[in-house]
Amino acid sequence: MASFHLPAYQTALQTIQQSQLPHGGFASQPENQPRTDSTAWAVLALSAFDISDDICDRGRGYLQTQQHKNGSLSFSSNHPETSWPTPIAILAWHGVKQFQTAQQRAVEFLLDFTGAHFEKSSHSAIGHDPSIRGWPWVAHTHSWVLPTALAMTTLQIAGFPQHQRIDEGKHMLLDRQLPHGGWNSGNTITFGKELHPLPECTGIALQALASNTPMNQVEKSLDYVLGQWPSLQTPISLGWALLGLGAWGLRPANAEEKVLTSLDLQARYGPYSLPSLSLLLCAAQASHGLHSLFGHRSLSRQHSSSQ
Amino acid sequence: MSKIQMPQVTPALSRRELLKASLIGSGMVFSGFSLYQWLHGPLQTAQTFIGKAPNYQINFPTLILAGLRELGITAAEVQGKRILLKPNLVEPHKGLPHINTHPLVVQGAVESFLRLGAASVVVAEGPGHRHDTLLVLEESGLADVLYEDHIPFKDLNTMESHPLKNLGRYTNMDTLVFPQILQTVDWIVSMAKMKTHHWAGATLSMKNLFGCMPGNYYGWPKNVLHSEGITESILDITATLKPHLAIIDGVVGMEGDGPIMGNPIQSGVLVMGKNLPSVDATCCRIMGIDPYRITYLEKADQWLGPIRDSLIEQRGERWGTVHTPFRLQPDIPAHQGIRLG
């Protein structure tokens, strides 16, 4: 768990709180329009640190207003096919009774939703099996590692760890694991060459597989992230690597030090976008992967909401 | 991938036009005047500058300023302009600098435009394969250059974006969503890497524009564009965005299984020009590739710019003097039959 009292966390949480717009949504950057993904991530980070239920509920309420009839939430209301923020919204609503129906509708959408899949031809240049179902970034396109891993993680937290889609997703992620370990966006081998792994994709895939896969099946990937760990400092890669390692009980001892260094690096990069900053804070607070953020809070909120 | 269709901008011939053409066509052939010219007016021409750059230690501002001068771009033309430089940072990895536009070339362009009086220069990219753009900047080496010199950087994958009518119509997309910043700058400069490509044959200034398309709308690795067809998307984006300049880093390019897994090849050139198809066609010739065999260039010919050698005026070096055939891979269908005769 992160040391809440440290000024760096206080500043970061304040930044997020102050980014809330009048209708409850959060923008990615100051002076921008509210976004579903920014709002969901902001709610996750603030609630991970037990910051004001009111702010979080207003954020959740904004998300509810953005939900489409089919239960999904899209990045842009004009582009309903960009439904990749749906799993993050499900997490933001998780455990809060007044948003249970909205969450349920989003879960139903996610369980039904998949990418474009096809049988691999005998002369195909790609290494992976494109027929295995996962989740896409955008409707009608192929399934990729990040949206699949995020959907799987979310469905497990939302109470569907044994669902057939989790099994399929696991199958898909293991098929997309690189022979030498790690994941990238989702291409393993092209024209006979193994492609390079990426820490952010590997972290999130490890997070998704932590509670349903024997360690020996992902050992090389864990080694890859641990090998990358010393050089990671940017919020997305550091955040997902930390969540992935934490989910496997391998949270490095210097995790907090690295998170604080990353927060300091805003002096170099400028302020982080709200989703990146929120991811980093969630990773700081989640000692055993994203799942560990929900245990105590979801129960207490459910209890208090029903009183 | 979808099949190539003729764009709406290409006019269909009416019966009367066909009759007229058939009556006088044979006469025109003898006079050297083509049916195309008769219908569309004089053929487009363009200028392309090739500068020798044997390594990354040379003075890039001097070379780029020379190139701009040769292309007729004056200080008066640049003065007060807001310039956006779009390098290729598709998937940087430490120790593999031949994947990406070299940071020193980007730095050289920034300095050149500022020296000519540009109001602002911003570097922007929406990496195709990577979600963590800050790590992309670090691993490409561009972060050190940008932050040392206080050059602003924008992540095109995640910026606020707006739709524009698709002016190409090779894909089925009615609109294309572009980051807002692309509509608020005066010049967009495509700063690509000279590479072979295992789906498109070659990736140069036009293919580099995939990085202008926000991942939040198109996914990673720009899934919607791949579904709609790489060739078709390249044409639509170029036709709609209309970039103002191309600068290609061919100092060390990539041959074989590009755009990621190929090998470095030193071609020792920087290629520049205002017309993207012409610049890309010139690069192809340097790489030993026939531009007419690269589908998106063949389709762009005369519509978006000339690719015929005789219509591209070479400034600086002649492509024949820097010709460095890039290795093509026989098992890659997009590399078959594209070698320059």
Coordinates of C-alpha atoms in Angstrom, one line a residue, chain A residues 24-275:
Chain A
G24 CA -19.0 15.0 -12.8
G25 CA -16.7 13.9 -15.7
F26 CA -13.0 14.2 -15.8
A27 CA -10.9 15.4 -18.7
S28 CA -7.6 13.9 -19.7
Q29 CA -5.8 17.3 -19.7
P30 CA -6.8 20.7 -18.3
E31 CA -9.2 22.6 -20.5
N32 CA -10.2 19.5 -22.5
Q33 CA -13.6 17.9 -22.7
P34 CA -14.5 15.1 -20.2
R35 CA -13.8 11.6 -21.3
T36 CA -15.2 8.2 -20.2
D37 CA -11.7 6.6 -19.8
S38 CA -10.3 9.6 -17.8
T39 CA -13.4 9.6 -15.6
A40 CA -13.3 5.9 -14.9
W41 CA -9.6 6.0 -14.2
A42 CA -9.9 9.0 -11.9
V43 CA -12.7 7.3 -9.9
L44 CA -10.6 4.2 -9.6
A45 CA -7.6 6.1 -8.3
L46 CA -9.6 8.4 -5.9
S47 CA -11.5 5.5 -4.5
A48 CA -8.3 3.4 -4.1
F49 CA -7.2 6.1 -1.7
D50 CA -10.6 6.4 -0.1
I51 CA -11.1 10.0 -1.3
S52 CA -14.5 11.6 -1.1
D53 CA -17.4 9.3 -2.0
D54 CA -19.2 12.3 -3.3
I55 CA -16.6 13.1 -6.0
C56 CA -16.4 9.5 -7.0
D57 CA -20.1 9.1 -7.2
R58 CA -20.4 12.2 -9.4
G59 CA -17.8 10.6 -11.6
R60 CA -19.8 7.4 -11.7
G61 CA -22.9 9.3 -12.4
Y62 CA -21.3 11.0 -15.4
L63 CA -20.3 7.6 -16.7
Q64 CA -23.9 6.4 -16.4
T65 CA -25.0 9.3 -18.6
Q66 CA -22.5 8.2 -21.2
Q67 CA -23.7 4.6 -21.3
H68 CA -25.1 3.4 -24.7
K69 CA -28.3 1.4 -25.0
N70 CA -26.3 -1.7 -25.5
G71 CA -24.5 -1.2 -22.2
S72 CA -21.2 -0.1 -23.6
L73 CA -19.3 3.1 -23.0
S74 CA -17.3 4.5 -25.9
F75 CA -14.3 6.8 -26.1
S76 CA -16.4 9.2 -28.2
S77 CA -20.2 9.4 -28.2
N78 CA -20.1 10.0 -32.0
H79 CA -18.1 6.8 -32.4
P80 CA -19.9 4.1 -30.4
E81 CA -17.5 1.5 -32.0
T82 CA -14.7 2.8 -29.8
S83 CA -16.0 0.8 -26.9
W84 CA -12.7 0.0 -25.2
P85 CA -13.4 2.2 -22.1
T86 CA -16.3 -0.2 -21.0
P87 CA -14.2 -2.4 -18.7
I88 CA -12.7 0.6 -16.9
A89 CA -16.2 1.9 -16.3
I90 CA -17.3 -1.4 -14.9
L91 CA -14.4 -1.2 -12.4
A92 CA -15.3 2.3 -11.5
W93 CA -18.9 1.2 -10.7
H94 CA -17.9 -1.9 -8.9
G95 CA -19.3 -2.4 -5.5
V96 CA -21.5 0.7 -5.4
K97 CA -25.1 -0.3 -5.2
Q98 CA -26.6 2.6 -7.0
F99 CA -24.7 1.8 -10.1
Q100 CA -25.2 -1.9 -10.0
T101 CA -27.7 -1.9 -12.9
A102 CA -25.4 0.2 -15.1
Q103 CA -22.5 -2.1 -14.2
Q104 CA -24.6 -5.2 -15.0
R105 CA -25.6 -3.9 -18.4
A106 CA -21.9 -3.1 -19.2
V107 CA -20.9 -6.6 -18.1
E108 CA -23.5 -8.1 -20.4
F109 CA -22.2 -6.1 -23.3
L110 CA -18.6 -7.1 -22.5
L111 CA -19.5 -10.8 -22.3
D112 CA -21.2 -10.6 -25.7
F113 CA -18.6 -8.4 -27.4
T114 CA -15.7 -9.8 -29.4
G115 CA -13.3 -8.9 -32.2
A116 CA -13.2 -10.0 -35.8
H117 CA -11.8 -13.5 -36.0
F118 CA -10.9 -15.8 -38.8
E119 CA -9.2 -19.1 -39.5
K120 CA -5.5 -18.9 -40.4
S121 CA -4.7 -20.0 -43.9
S122 CA -1.9 -22.6 -44.4
H123 CA 0.4 -20.0 -46.0
S124 CA -0.3 -17.2 -43.4
A125 CA 2.7 -15.0 -42.5
I126 CA 1.5 -14.5 -38.9
G127 CA 2.3 -16.7 -36.0
H128 CA -0.7 -16.3 -33.8
D129 CA -4.1 -18.1 -34.2
P130 CA -6.5 -15.4 -35.3
S131 CA -9.5 -17.6 -34.6
I132 CA -9.2 -17.5 -30.8
R133 CA -11.7 -14.9 -29.5
G134 CA -10.6 -12.0 -27.4
W135 CA -11.6 -8.3 -27.2
P136 CA -10.8 -5.5 -29.7
W137 CA -10.0 -1.9 -29.2
V138 CA -12.7 -0.9 -31.7
A139 CA -15.7 -3.0 -32.8
H140 CA -15.3 -5.0 -36.0
T141 CA -11.5 -5.2 -35.8
H142 CA -9.3 -8.0 -34.6
S143 CA -8.7 -8.8 -30.9
W144 CA -5.5 -7.5 -29.2
V145 CA -3.7 -8.0 -26.0
L146 CA -4.4 -4.9 -24.0
P147 CA -8.2 -4.8 -24.5
T148 CA -8.4 -8.5 -23.9
A149 CA -6.4 -8.4 -20.7
L150 CA -8.4 -5.5 -19.4
A151 CA -11.7 -7.1 -20.2
M152 CA -10.6 -10.4 -18.5
T153 CA -9.3 -8.6 -15.4
T154 CA -12.5 -6.6 -15.1
L155 CA -14.8 -9.6 -15.6
Q156 CA -12.9 -11.5 -12.9
I157 CA -13.3 -8.6 -10.5
A158 CA -16.9 -8.2 -11.4
G159 CA -17.6 -11.8 -10.4
F160 CA -17.2 -13.9 -13.5
P161 CA -13.8 -15.7 -13.0
Q162 CA -15.2 -19.0 -14.3
H163 CA -17.0 -17.6 -17.4
Q164 CA -16.3 -19.2 -20.7
R165 CA -15.0 -15.9 -22.0
I166 CA -12.3 -15.9 -19.4
D167 CA -11.2 -19.3 -20.6
E168 CA -11.2 -18.1 -24.2
G169 CA -9.3 -15.0 -23.2
K170 CA -6.7 -17.0 -21.4
H171 CA -6.3 -19.2 -24.4
M172 CA -5.9 -16.2 -26.6
L173 CA -3.4 -14.4 -24.3
L174 CA -1.3 -17.6 -24.0
D175 CA -1.4 -18.0 -27.8
R176 CA -0.1 -14.4 -28.2
Q177 CA 2.7 -14.8 -25.6
L178 CA 6.1 -14.4 -27.3
P179 CA 8.2 -17.6 -27.5
H180 CA 11.0 -15.9 -25.5
G181 CA 8.6 -14.4 -23.1
G182 CA 6.5 -11.2 -22.8
W183 CA 3.7 -9.7 -24.9
N184 CA 3.4 -6.9 -27.3
S185 CA 0.2 -5.5 -28.8
G186 CA -0.6 -9.0 -30.1
N187 CA 1.6 -10.1 -32.9
T188 CA 4.0 -12.9 -32.1
I189 CA 5.8 -14.0 -35.3
T190 CA 5.6 -12.4 -38.7
F191 CA 7.4 -13.8 -41.7
G192 CA 9.3 -16.2 -39.5
K193 CA 10.6 -13.6 -37.1
E194 CA 9.7 -13.3 -33.4
L195 CA 8.6 -9.7 -32.6
H196 CA 9.7 -7.7 -29.5
P197 CA 7.9 -7.7 -26.2
L198 CA 6.7 -4.5 -24.5
P199 CA 6.6 -4.0 -20.7
E200 CA 3.1 -2.3 -20.7
C201 CA 1.5 -5.2 -22.6
T202 CA 3.3 -7.8 -20.6
G203 CA 2.3 -6.2 -17.3
I204 CA -1.4 -6.1 -18.1
A205 CA -1.4 -9.7 -19.6
L206 CA 0.2 -11.0 -16.4
Q207 CA -2.4 -9.2 -14.4
A208 CA -5.2 -10.9 -16.4
L209 CA -3.7 -14.4 -16.1
A210 CA -2.6 -14.2 -12.4
S211 CA -5.5 -16.2 -10.9
N212 CA -6.1 -18.7 -13.6
T213 CA -2.8 -19.8 -15.1
P214 CA 0.0 -22.0 -13.7
M215 CA 3.2 -19.9 -13.1
N216 CA 5.3 -22.1 -15.3
Q217 CA 3.3 -21.0 -18.4
V218 CA 4.2 -17.4 -17.9
E219 CA 7.6 -17.8 -16.3
K220 CA 9.6 -16.3 -19.2
S221 CA 7.2 -13.3 -19.2
L222 CA 7.7 -12.7 -15.5
D223 CA 11.5 -12.8 -16.1
Y224 CA 11.1 -10.3 -18.9
V225 CA 9.2 -7.8 -16.7
L226 CA 11.6 -8.3 -13.8
G227 CA 14.5 -7.7 -16.2
Q228 CA 12.9 -4.5 -17.4
W229 CA 11.9 -3.3 -14.0
P230 CA 15.1 -1.4 -13.1
S231 CA 14.7 0.8 -16.2
L232 CA 10.9 1.4 -16.0
Q233 CA 9.9 4.9 -15.0
T234 CA 7.1 6.1 -17.2
P235 CA 3.6 5.8 -15.6
I236 CA 1.9 3.4 -18.1
S237 CA 4.7 0.8 -18.3
L238 CA 5.7 1.2 -14.6
G239 CA 2.0 1.0 -13.6
W240 CA 1.1 -2.1 -15.5
A241 CA 4.4 -3.8 -14.7
L242 CA 3.7 -3.2 -11.0
L243 CA 0.2 -4.5 -11.2
G244 CA 1.3 -7.6 -13.2
L245 CA 4.1 -8.4 -10.8
G246 CA 1.9 -7.7 -7.8
A247 CA -0.8 -10.0 -9.0
W248 CA 1.7 -12.8 -9.0
G249 CA 3.0 -11.9 -5.5
L250 CA 6.2 -10.5 -7.0
R251 CA 5.8 -6.8 -6.1
P252 CA 9.4 -5.5 -6.0
A253 CA 10.6 -4.0 -2.7
N254 CA 11.4 -0.7 -4.3
A255 CA 8.0 -0.3 -5.8
E256 CA 7.1 2.8 -3.9
E257 CA 10.4 4.5 -4.5
K258 CA 9.9 3.9 -8.3
V259 CA 6.4 5.3 -8.2
L260 CA 7.6 8.4 -6.4
T261 CA 10.4 8.8 -8.9
S262 CA 7.9 8.5 -11.7
L263 CA 5.7 11.2 -10.1
D264 CA 8.8 13.5 -9.9
L265 CA 9.5 13.0 -13.6
Q266 CA 6.6 15.2 -14.4
A267 CA 9.2 18.0 -14.0
R268 CA 10.7 16.5 -17.2
Y269 CA 7.6 15.4 -19.1
G270 CA 5.0 17.9 -18.0
P271 CA 1.9 16.8 -16.2
Y272 CA 0.8 13.3 -16.9
S273 CA -2.5 12.7 -18.5
L274 CA -5.2 11.8 -16.0
P275 CA -5.5 8.1 -17.1

